[in-house]
Short mmCIF file of C-alpha atoms in Angstrom, two decimals:
data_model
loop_
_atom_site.label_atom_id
_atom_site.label_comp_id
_atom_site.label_asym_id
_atom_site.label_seq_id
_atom_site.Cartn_x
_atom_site.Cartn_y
_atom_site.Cartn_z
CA UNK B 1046 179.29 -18.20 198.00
CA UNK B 1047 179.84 -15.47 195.29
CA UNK B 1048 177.88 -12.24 196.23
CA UNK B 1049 175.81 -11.09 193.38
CA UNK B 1050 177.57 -7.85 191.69
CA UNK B 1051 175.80 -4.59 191.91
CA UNK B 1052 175.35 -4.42 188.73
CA UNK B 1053 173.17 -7.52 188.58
CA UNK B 1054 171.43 -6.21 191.64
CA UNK B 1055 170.51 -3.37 190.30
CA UNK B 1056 169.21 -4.31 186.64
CA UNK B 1057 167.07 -6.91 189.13
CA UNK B 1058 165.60 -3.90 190.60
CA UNK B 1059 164.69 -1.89 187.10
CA UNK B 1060 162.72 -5.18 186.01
CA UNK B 1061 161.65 -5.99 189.14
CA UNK B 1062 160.29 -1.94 188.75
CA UNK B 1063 159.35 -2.13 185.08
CA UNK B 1064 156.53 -5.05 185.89
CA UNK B 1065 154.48 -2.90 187.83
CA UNK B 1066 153.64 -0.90 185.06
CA UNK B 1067 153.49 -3.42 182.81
CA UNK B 1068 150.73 -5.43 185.12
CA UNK B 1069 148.92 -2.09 185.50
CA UNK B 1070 149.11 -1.69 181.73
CA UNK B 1071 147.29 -5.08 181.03
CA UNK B 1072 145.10 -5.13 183.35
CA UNK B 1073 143.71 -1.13 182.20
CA UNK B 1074 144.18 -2.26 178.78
CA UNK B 1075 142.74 -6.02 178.04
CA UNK B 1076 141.71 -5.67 174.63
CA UNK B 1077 145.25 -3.98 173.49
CA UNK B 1078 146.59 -7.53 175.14
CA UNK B 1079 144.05 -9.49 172.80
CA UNK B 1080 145.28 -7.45 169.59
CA UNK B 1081 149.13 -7.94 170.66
CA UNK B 1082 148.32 -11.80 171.63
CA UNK B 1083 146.78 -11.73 167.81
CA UNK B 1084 149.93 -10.11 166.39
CA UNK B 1085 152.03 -13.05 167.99
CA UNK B 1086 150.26 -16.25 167.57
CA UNK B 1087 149.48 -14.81 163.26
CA UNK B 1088 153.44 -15.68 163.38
CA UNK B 1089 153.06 -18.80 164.94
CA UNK B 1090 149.57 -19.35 163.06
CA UNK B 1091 152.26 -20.73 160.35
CA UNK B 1092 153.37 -23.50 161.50
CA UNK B 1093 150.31 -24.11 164.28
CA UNK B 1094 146.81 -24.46 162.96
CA UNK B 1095 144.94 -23.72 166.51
CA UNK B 1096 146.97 -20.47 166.53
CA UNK B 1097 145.21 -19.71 163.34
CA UNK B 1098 141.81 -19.83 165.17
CA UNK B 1099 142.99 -18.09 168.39
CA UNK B 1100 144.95 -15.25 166.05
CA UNK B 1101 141.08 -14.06 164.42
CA UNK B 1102 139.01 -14.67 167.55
CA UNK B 1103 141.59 -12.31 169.36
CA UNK B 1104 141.87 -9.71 166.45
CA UNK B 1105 137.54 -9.56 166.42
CA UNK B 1106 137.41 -9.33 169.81
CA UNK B 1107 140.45 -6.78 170.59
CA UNK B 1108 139.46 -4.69 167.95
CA UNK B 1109 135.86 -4.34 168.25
CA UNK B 1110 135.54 -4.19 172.54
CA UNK B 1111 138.55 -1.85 172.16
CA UNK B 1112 135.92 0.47 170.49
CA UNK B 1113 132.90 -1.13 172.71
CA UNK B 1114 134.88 0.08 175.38
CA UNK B 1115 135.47 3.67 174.21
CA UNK B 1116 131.74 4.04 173.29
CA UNK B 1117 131.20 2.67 176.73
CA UNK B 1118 133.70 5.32 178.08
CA UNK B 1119 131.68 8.04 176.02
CA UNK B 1120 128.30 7.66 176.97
CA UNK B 1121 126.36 6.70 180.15
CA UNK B 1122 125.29 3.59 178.60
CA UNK B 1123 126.77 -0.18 178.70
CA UNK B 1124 127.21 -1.62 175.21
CA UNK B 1125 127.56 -5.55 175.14
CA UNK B 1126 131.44 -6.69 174.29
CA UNK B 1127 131.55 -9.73 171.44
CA UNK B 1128 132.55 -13.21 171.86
CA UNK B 1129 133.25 -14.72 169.05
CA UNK B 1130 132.30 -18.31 169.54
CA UNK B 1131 134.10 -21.15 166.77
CA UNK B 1132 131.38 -23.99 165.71
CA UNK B 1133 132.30 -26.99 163.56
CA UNK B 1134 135.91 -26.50 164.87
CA UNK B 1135 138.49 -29.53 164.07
CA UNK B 1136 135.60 -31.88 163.61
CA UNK B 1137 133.78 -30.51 166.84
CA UNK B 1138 130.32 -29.60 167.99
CA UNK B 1139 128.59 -27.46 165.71
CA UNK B 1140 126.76 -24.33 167.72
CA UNK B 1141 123.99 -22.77 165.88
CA UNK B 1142 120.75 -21.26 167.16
CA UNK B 1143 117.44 -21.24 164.99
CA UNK B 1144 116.99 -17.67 163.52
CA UNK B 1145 121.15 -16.81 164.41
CA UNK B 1146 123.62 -15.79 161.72
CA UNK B 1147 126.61 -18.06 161.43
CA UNK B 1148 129.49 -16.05 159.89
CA UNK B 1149 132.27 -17.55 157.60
CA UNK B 1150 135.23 -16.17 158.71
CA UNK B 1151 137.97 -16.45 156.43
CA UNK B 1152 141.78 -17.55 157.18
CA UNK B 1153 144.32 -14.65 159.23
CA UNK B 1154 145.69 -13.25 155.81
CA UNK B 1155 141.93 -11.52 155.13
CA UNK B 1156 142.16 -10.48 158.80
CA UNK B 1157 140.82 -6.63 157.21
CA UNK B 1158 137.97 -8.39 155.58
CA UNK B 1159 137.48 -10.64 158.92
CA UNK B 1160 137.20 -7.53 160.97
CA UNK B 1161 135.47 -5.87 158.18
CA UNK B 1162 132.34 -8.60 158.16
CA UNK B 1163 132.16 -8.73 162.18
CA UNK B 1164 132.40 -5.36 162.76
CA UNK B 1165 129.70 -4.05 160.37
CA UNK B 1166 127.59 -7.15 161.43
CA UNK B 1167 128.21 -6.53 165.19
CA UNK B 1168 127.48 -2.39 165.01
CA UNK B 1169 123.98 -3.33 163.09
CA UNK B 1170 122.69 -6.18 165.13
CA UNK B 1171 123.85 -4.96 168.63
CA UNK B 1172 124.65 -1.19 169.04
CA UNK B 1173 120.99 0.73 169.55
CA UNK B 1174 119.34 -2.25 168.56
CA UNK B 1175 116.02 -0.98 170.02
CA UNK B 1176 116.37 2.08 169.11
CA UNK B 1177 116.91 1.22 165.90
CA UNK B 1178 113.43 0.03 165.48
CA UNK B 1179 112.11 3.16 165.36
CA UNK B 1180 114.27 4.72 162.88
CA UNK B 1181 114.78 4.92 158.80
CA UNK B 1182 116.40 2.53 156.87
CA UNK B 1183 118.79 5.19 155.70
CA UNK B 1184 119.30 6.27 159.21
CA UNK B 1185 120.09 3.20 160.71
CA UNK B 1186 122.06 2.19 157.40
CA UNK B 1187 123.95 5.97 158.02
CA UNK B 1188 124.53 5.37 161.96
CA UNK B 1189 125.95 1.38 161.18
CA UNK B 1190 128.28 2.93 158.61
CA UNK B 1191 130.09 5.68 160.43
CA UNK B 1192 130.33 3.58 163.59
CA UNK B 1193 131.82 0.71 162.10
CA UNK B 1194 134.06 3.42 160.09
CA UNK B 1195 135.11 4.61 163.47
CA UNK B 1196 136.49 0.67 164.19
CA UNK B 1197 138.37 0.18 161.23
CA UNK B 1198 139.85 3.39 160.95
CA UNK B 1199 141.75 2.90 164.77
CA UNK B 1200 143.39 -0.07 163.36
CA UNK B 1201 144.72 1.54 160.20
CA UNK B 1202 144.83 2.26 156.46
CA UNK B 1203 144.14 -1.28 155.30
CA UNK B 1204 141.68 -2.15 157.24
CA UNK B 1205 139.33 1.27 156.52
CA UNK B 1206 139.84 0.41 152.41
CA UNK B 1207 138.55 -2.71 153.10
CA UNK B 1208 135.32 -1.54 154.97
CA UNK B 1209 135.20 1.28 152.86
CA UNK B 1210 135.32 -0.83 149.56
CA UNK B 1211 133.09 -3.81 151.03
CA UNK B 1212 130.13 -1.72 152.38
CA UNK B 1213 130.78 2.05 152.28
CA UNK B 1214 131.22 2.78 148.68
CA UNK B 1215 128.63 0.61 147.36
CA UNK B 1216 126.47 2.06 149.36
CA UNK B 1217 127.39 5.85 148.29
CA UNK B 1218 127.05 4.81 145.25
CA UNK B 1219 123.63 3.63 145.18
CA UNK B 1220 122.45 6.14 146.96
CA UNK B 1221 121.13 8.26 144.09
CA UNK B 1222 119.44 11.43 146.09
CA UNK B 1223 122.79 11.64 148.10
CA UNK B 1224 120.84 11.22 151.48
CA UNK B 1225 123.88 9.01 152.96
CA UNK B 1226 125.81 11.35 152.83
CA UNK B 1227 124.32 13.99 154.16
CA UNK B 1228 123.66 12.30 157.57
CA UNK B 1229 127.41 11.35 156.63
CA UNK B 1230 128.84 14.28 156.81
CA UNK B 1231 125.96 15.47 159.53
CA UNK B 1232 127.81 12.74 161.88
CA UNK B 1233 131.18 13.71 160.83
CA UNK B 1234 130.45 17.70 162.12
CA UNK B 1235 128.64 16.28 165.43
CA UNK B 1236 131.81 14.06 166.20
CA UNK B 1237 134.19 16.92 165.52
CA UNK B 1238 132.70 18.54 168.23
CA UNK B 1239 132.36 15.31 170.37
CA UNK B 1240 128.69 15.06 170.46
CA UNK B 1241 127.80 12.00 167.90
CA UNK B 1242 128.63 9.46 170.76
CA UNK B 1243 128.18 11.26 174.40
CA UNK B 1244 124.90 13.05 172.91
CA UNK B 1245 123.44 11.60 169.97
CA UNK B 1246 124.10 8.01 169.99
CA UNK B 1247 123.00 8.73 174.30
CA UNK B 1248 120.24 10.32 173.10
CA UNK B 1249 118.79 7.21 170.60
CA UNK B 1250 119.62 4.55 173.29
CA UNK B 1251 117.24 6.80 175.87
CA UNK B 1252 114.59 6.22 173.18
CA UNK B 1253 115.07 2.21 172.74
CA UNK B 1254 114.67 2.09 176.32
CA UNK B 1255 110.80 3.27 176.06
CA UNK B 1256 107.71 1.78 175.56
CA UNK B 1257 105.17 2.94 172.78
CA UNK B 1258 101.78 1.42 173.05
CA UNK B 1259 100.59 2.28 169.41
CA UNK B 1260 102.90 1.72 166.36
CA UNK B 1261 105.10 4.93 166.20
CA UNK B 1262 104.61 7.05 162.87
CA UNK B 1263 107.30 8.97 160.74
CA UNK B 1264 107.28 11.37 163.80
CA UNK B 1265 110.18 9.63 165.70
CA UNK B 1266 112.31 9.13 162.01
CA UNK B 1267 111.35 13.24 161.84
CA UNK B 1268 112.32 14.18 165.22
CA UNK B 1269 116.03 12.24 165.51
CA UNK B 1270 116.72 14.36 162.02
CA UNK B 1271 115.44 17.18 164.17
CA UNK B 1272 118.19 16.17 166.89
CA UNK B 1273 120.78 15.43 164.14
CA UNK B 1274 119.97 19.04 162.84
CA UNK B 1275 120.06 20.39 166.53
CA UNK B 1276 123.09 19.47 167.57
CA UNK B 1277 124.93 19.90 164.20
CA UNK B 1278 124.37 23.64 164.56
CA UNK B 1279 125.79 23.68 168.26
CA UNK B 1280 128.67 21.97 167.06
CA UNK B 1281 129.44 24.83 164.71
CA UNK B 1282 128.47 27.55 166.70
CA UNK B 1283 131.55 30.40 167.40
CA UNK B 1284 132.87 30.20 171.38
CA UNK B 1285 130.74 32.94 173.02
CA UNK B 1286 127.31 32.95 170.68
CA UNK B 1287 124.74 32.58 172.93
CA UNK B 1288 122.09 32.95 170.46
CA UNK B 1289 122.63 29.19 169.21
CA UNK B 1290 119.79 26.92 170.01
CA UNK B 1291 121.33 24.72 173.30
CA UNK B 1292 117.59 23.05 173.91
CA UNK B 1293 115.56 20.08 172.11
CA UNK B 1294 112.08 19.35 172.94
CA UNK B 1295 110.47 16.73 170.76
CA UNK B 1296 108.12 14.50 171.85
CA UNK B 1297 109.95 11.65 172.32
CA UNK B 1298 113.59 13.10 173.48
CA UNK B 1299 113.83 16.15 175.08
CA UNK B 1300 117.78 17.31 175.98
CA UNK B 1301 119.32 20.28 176.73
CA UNK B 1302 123.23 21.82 176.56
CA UNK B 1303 125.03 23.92 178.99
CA UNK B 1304 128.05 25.40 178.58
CA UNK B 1305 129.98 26.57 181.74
CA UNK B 1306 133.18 27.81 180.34
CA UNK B 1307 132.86 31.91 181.28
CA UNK B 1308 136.31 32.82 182.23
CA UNK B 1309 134.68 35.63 183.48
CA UNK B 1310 131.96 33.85 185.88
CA UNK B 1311 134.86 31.74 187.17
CA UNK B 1312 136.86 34.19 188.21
CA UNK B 1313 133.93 35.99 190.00
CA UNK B 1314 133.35 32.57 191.19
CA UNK B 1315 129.84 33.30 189.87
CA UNK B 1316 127.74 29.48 190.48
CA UNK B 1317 124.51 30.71 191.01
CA UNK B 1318 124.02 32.49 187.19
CA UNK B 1319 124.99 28.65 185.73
CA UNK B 1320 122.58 27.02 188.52
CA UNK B 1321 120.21 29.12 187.54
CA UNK B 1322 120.30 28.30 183.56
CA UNK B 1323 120.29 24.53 184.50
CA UNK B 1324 117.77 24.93 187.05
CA UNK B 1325 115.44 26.53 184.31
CA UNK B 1326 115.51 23.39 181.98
CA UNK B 1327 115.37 20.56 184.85
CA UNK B 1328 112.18 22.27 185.87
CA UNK B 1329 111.18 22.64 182.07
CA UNK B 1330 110.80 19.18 182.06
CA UNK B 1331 114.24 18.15 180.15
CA UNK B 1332 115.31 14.10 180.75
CA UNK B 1333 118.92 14.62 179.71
CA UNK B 1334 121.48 18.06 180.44
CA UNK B 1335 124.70 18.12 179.40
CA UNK B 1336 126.96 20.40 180.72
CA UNK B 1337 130.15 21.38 178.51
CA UNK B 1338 132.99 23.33 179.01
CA UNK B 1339 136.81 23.65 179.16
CA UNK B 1340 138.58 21.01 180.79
CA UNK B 1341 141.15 23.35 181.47
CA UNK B 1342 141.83 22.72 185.62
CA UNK B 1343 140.28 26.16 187.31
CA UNK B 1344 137.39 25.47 184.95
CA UNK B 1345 137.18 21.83 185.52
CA UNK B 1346 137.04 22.87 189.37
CA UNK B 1347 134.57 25.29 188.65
CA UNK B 1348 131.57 22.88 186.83
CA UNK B 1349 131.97 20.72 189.65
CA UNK B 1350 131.07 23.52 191.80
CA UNK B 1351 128.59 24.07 189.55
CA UNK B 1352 127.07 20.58 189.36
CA UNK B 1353 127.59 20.29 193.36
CA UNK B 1354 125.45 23.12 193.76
CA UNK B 1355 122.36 21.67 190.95
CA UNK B 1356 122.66 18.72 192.61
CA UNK B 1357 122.05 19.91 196.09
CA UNK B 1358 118.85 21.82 194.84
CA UNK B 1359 117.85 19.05 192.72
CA UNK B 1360 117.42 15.84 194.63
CA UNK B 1361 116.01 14.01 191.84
CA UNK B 1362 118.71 14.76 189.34
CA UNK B 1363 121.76 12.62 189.30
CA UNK B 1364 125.16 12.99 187.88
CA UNK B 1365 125.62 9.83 185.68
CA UNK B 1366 128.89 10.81 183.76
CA UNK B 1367 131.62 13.02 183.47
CA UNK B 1368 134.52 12.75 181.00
CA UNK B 1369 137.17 14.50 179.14
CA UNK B 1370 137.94 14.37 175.38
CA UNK B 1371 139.50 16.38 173.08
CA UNK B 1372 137.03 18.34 170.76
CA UNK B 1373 136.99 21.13 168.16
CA UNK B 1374 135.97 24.64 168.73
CA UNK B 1375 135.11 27.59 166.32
CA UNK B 1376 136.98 30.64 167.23
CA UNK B 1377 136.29 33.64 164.29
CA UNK B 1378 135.71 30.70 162.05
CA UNK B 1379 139.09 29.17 163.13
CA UNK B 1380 138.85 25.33 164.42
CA UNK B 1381 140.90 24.69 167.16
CA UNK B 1382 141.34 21.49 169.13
CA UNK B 1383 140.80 21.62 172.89
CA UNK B 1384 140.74 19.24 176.15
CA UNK B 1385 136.69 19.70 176.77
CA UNK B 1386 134.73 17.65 179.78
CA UNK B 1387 131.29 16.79 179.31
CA UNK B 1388 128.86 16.23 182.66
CA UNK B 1389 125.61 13.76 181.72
CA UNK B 1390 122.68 14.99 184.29
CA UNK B 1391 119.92 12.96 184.21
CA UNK B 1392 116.59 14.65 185.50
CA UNK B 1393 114.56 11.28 186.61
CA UNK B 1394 111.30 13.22 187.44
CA UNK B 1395 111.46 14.28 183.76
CA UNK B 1396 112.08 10.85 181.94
CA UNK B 1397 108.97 9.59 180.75
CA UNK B 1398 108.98 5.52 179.43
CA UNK B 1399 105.61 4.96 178.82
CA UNK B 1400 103.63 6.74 175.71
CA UNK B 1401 100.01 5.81 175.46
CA UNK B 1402 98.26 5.91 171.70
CA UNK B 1403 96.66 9.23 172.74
CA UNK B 1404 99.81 10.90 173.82
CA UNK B 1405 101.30 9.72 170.80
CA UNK B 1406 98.62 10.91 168.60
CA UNK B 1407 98.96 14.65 170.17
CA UNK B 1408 99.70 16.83 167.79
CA UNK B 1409 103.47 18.75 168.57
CA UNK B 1410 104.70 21.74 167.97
CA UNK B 1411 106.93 22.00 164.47
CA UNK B 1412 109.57 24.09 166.78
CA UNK B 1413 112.15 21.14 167.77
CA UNK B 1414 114.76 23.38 169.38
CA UNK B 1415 115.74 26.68 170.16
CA UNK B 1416 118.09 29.15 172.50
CA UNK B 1417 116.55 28.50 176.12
CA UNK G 114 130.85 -5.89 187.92
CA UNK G 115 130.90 -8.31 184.88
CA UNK G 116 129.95 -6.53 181.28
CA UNK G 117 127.45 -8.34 179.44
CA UNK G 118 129.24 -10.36 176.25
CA UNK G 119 127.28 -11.23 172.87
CA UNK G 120 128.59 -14.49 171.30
CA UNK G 121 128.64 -14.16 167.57
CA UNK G 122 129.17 -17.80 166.32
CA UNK G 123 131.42 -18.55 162.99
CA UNK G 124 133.42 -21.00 161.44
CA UNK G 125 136.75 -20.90 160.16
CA UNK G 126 137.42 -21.76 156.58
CA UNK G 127 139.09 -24.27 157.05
CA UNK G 128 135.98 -26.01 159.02
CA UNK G 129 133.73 -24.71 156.23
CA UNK G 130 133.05 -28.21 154.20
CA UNK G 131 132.85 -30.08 157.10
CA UNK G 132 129.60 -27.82 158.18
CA UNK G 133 128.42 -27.64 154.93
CA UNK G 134 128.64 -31.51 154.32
CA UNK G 135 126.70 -31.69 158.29
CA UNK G 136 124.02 -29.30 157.21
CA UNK G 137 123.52 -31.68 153.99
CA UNK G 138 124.68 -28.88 151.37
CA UNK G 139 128.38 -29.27 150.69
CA UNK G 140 127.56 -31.34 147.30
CA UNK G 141 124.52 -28.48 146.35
CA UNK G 142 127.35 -25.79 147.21
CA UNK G 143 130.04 -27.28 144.92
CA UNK G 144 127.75 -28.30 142.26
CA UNK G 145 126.82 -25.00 141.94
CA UNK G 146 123.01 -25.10 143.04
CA UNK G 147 122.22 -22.98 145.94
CA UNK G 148 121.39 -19.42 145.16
CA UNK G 149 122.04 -16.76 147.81
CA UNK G 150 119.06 -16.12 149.67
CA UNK G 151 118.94 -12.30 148.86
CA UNK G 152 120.47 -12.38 145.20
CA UNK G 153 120.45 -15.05 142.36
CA UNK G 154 124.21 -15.22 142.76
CA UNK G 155 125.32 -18.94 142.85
CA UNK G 156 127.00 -19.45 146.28
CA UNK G 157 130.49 -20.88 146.02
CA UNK G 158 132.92 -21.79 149.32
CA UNK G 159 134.58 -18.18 148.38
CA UNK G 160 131.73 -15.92 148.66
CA UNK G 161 129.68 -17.49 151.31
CA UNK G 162 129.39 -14.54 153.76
CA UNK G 163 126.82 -16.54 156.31
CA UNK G 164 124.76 -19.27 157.11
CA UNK G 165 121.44 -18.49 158.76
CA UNK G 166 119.57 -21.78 160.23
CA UNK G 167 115.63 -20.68 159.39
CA UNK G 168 112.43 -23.15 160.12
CA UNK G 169 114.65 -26.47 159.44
CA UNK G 170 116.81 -24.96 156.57
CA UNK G 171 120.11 -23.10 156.01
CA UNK G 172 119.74 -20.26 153.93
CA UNK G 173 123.19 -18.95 152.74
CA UNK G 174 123.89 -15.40 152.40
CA UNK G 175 126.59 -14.05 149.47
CA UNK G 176 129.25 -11.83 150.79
CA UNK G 177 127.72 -8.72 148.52
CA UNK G 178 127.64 -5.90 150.66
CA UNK G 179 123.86 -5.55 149.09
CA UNK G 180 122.64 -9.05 150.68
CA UNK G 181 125.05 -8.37 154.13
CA UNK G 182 122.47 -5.13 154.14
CA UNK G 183 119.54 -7.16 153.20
CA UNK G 184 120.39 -9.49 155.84
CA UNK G 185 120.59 -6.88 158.62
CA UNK G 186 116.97 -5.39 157.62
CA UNK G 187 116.01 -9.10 157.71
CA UNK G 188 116.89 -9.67 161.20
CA UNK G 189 115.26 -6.46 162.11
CA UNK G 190 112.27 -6.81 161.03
CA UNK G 191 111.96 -10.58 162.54
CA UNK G 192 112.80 -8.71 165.60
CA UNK G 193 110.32 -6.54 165.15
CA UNK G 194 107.91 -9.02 164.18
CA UNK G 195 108.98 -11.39 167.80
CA UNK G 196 108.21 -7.88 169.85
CA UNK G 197 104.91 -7.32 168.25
CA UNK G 198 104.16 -11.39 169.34
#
């Protein structure tokens, strides 16, 4: 018998190593395996038909639960994945549902387009779909846009022109009093900062989840400009103004921001001056707190001191999310990128799902926000 | 815990005449007859962005990104419309 060499042994061992993380990798990372599985069986799509069908299904579905699954990451909310389901296939079955869109999807060379079509069409019918109710046309139009943006620009240059020249544009361009793109550039500023999906697309989804009883007015369309308004001027507020308004009370949503990022109140290990400020707006009545800061390690430590000690005052207020993401912050009018972490309290005494036609009727105060 | 998954169904191009001639419009379509349900466009097998089945018919849908928006605001307000039922 001829003993295996060394050699052999050894570059056994590196592959036998290199699987692990390659195991790990797909299983953390299914939709990146869809998009590579794509990649592979466009080549093969040549010269096999069924890889043709299996290339697009796997380039939808990668692409757009890749971003279902960031938005999932980035709020405290569970957005449906797509499925993208063939009828008429090869002489097969044809699926269709009274009232449900069939959509032509066209062979892998217009993959962009593909993408393009499902995408836009997935954003609008499923992402805040209740919410959505309740809101403008330009609004919802404005929110559909810059989400499905946010898909096609993670899978590159090509794919954005094509969104950008099949829906975008056209729509710019029609828009005559330039409304568009204001909320455009609105949701550009709030993302900067990362609050369009942790806060304001959080925010909407808390108000398709409740129940009016009389049809809502242009009160609710007023009041999510309100919060648009709101937390664009956080977002550009310079690290270390306090005087920025961090609370929103409408009718309908009612959220408030707190930053924890003192360098000073860490070091003096100072809890109880944060506690306090959050204790002030759970027991104002606010549904949603979000607490902000530095994800720098002492500071990191330090909120969950913080949010230990809330939480241990504040039985009925639960910790639903806590994540890191890279932001931008304004330092002497200087925009600088930093690792920020972002807790999602949820005050359950507070949240209120059931609005009667008197309540709605009440008459609210024009303030929206302010410093609290 | 298993997400929840939306099917969105399609058809491939290549299966495109085959459904058309099954829903009884694949003659109308080449022919030139069938207007998109938004637009007066004339639907051809290139710019047919959807098919939506509707009370016994198939309405198609140009691939205009003003009738993809009108056809969004439709299904809205049908949803709308089913709530308030």
């Amino acid at each position: 018998m001829i003993a295996p060499s060394w050699a052999v042994l050894f570059w056994m061992g590196i592959s036998g190593i290199a699987w692990v993380p390659i195991t790990i990798s797909i299983i953390k990372n299914p939709e990146k395996v869809q998009k590579w599985a794509s990649m592979i069986s466009g080549v093969f799509g040549k010269v096999w038909k069924e890889a043709s069908y299996f290339a697009i299904k796997n380039n939808i579905e990668g692409n757009i639960n890749e971003f279902v699954g960031e938005l999932n990451d980035n709020t405290s909310t569970v957005f449906p994945k797509i499925s993208i389901k063939w009828t008429a296939k090869n002489n097969e079955e044809i699926v269709w549902e009274e009232g449900g869109i069939i959509l032509v999807m066209r062979d892998r060379e217009h993959s962009g387009k593909n993408i393009a079509h499902a995408a836009y069409f997935f954003v609008s019918e499923l992402m805040l779909k209740k919410a959505k109710l309740h809101l403008s046309k330009t609004q919802k139009t404005c929110i559909d846009l810059y989400a499905t943006q946010k898909i096609m620009q993670k899978q590159g240059n090509s794919y954005s022109e094509q969104f950008m020249s099949s829906y975008f544009v056209p729509e710019i361009q029609k828009d005559v009093h330039g409304k568009i793109g204001e909320y455009i550039k609105k949701f550009t500023n709030l993302d900067r900062s990362g609050l369009f999906f942790p806060v304001f697309i959080q925010e909407l989804n808390h108000l398709g989840n409740k129940v009016f009883l009389e049809k809502l007015n242009q009160d609710i369309i007023l009041e999510a400009d309100s919060l648009i308004d709101f937390l664009e001027a956080f977002s550009d507020r310079e690290v270390g103004d306090m005087t920025v308004p961090d609370c929103f009370h409408g009718k309908y949503l009612r959220c408030s921001i707190r930053i924890v990022a003192s360098t000073k109140s860490r070091i003096n290990d100072k809890v109880d001056s944060h506690k306090k400020r959050i204790g002030d707006v759970i027991s104002g009545g606010f549904e949603d707190i979000y607490i902000i800061g530095s994800n720098e390690k002492a500071n990191s430590i330090f909120i969950e001191k913080v949010i230990k000690s809330v939480l241990a005052d504040n039985p009925n207020v639960k910790l639903v999310k806590r994540y890191a993401y890279e932001s931008e912050i304004k330092i002497k009018g200087k925009r600088i990128r930093v690792d920020t972490s972002l807790s999602h309290l949820v005050n359950s005494e507070a949240i209120k799902y059931i609005y009667t036609a008197e309540e709605m009727s009440e008459i609210r105060s024009e303030i929206f926000y302010e410093n609290c | 815990m298993d997400q929840e998954k939306k099917t969105l169904n399609t058809v491939h191009e290549n299966d495109l005449k085959n459904l058309l001639e099954k829903f009884g419009l694949l003659g109308k379509v080449i022919s030139g007859s069938v207007k998109c349900k938004f637009c007066d466009k004339t639907i051809t097998l290139d710019n047919l962005h959807s098919i939506l089945p509707e009370s016994g018919n198939f309405n198609l849908i140009c691939n205009s990104s003003d009738c993809v928006n009108e056809l969004i605001v439709y299904l809205n307000e049908k949803k709308v419309k089913q709530e308030k039922l």
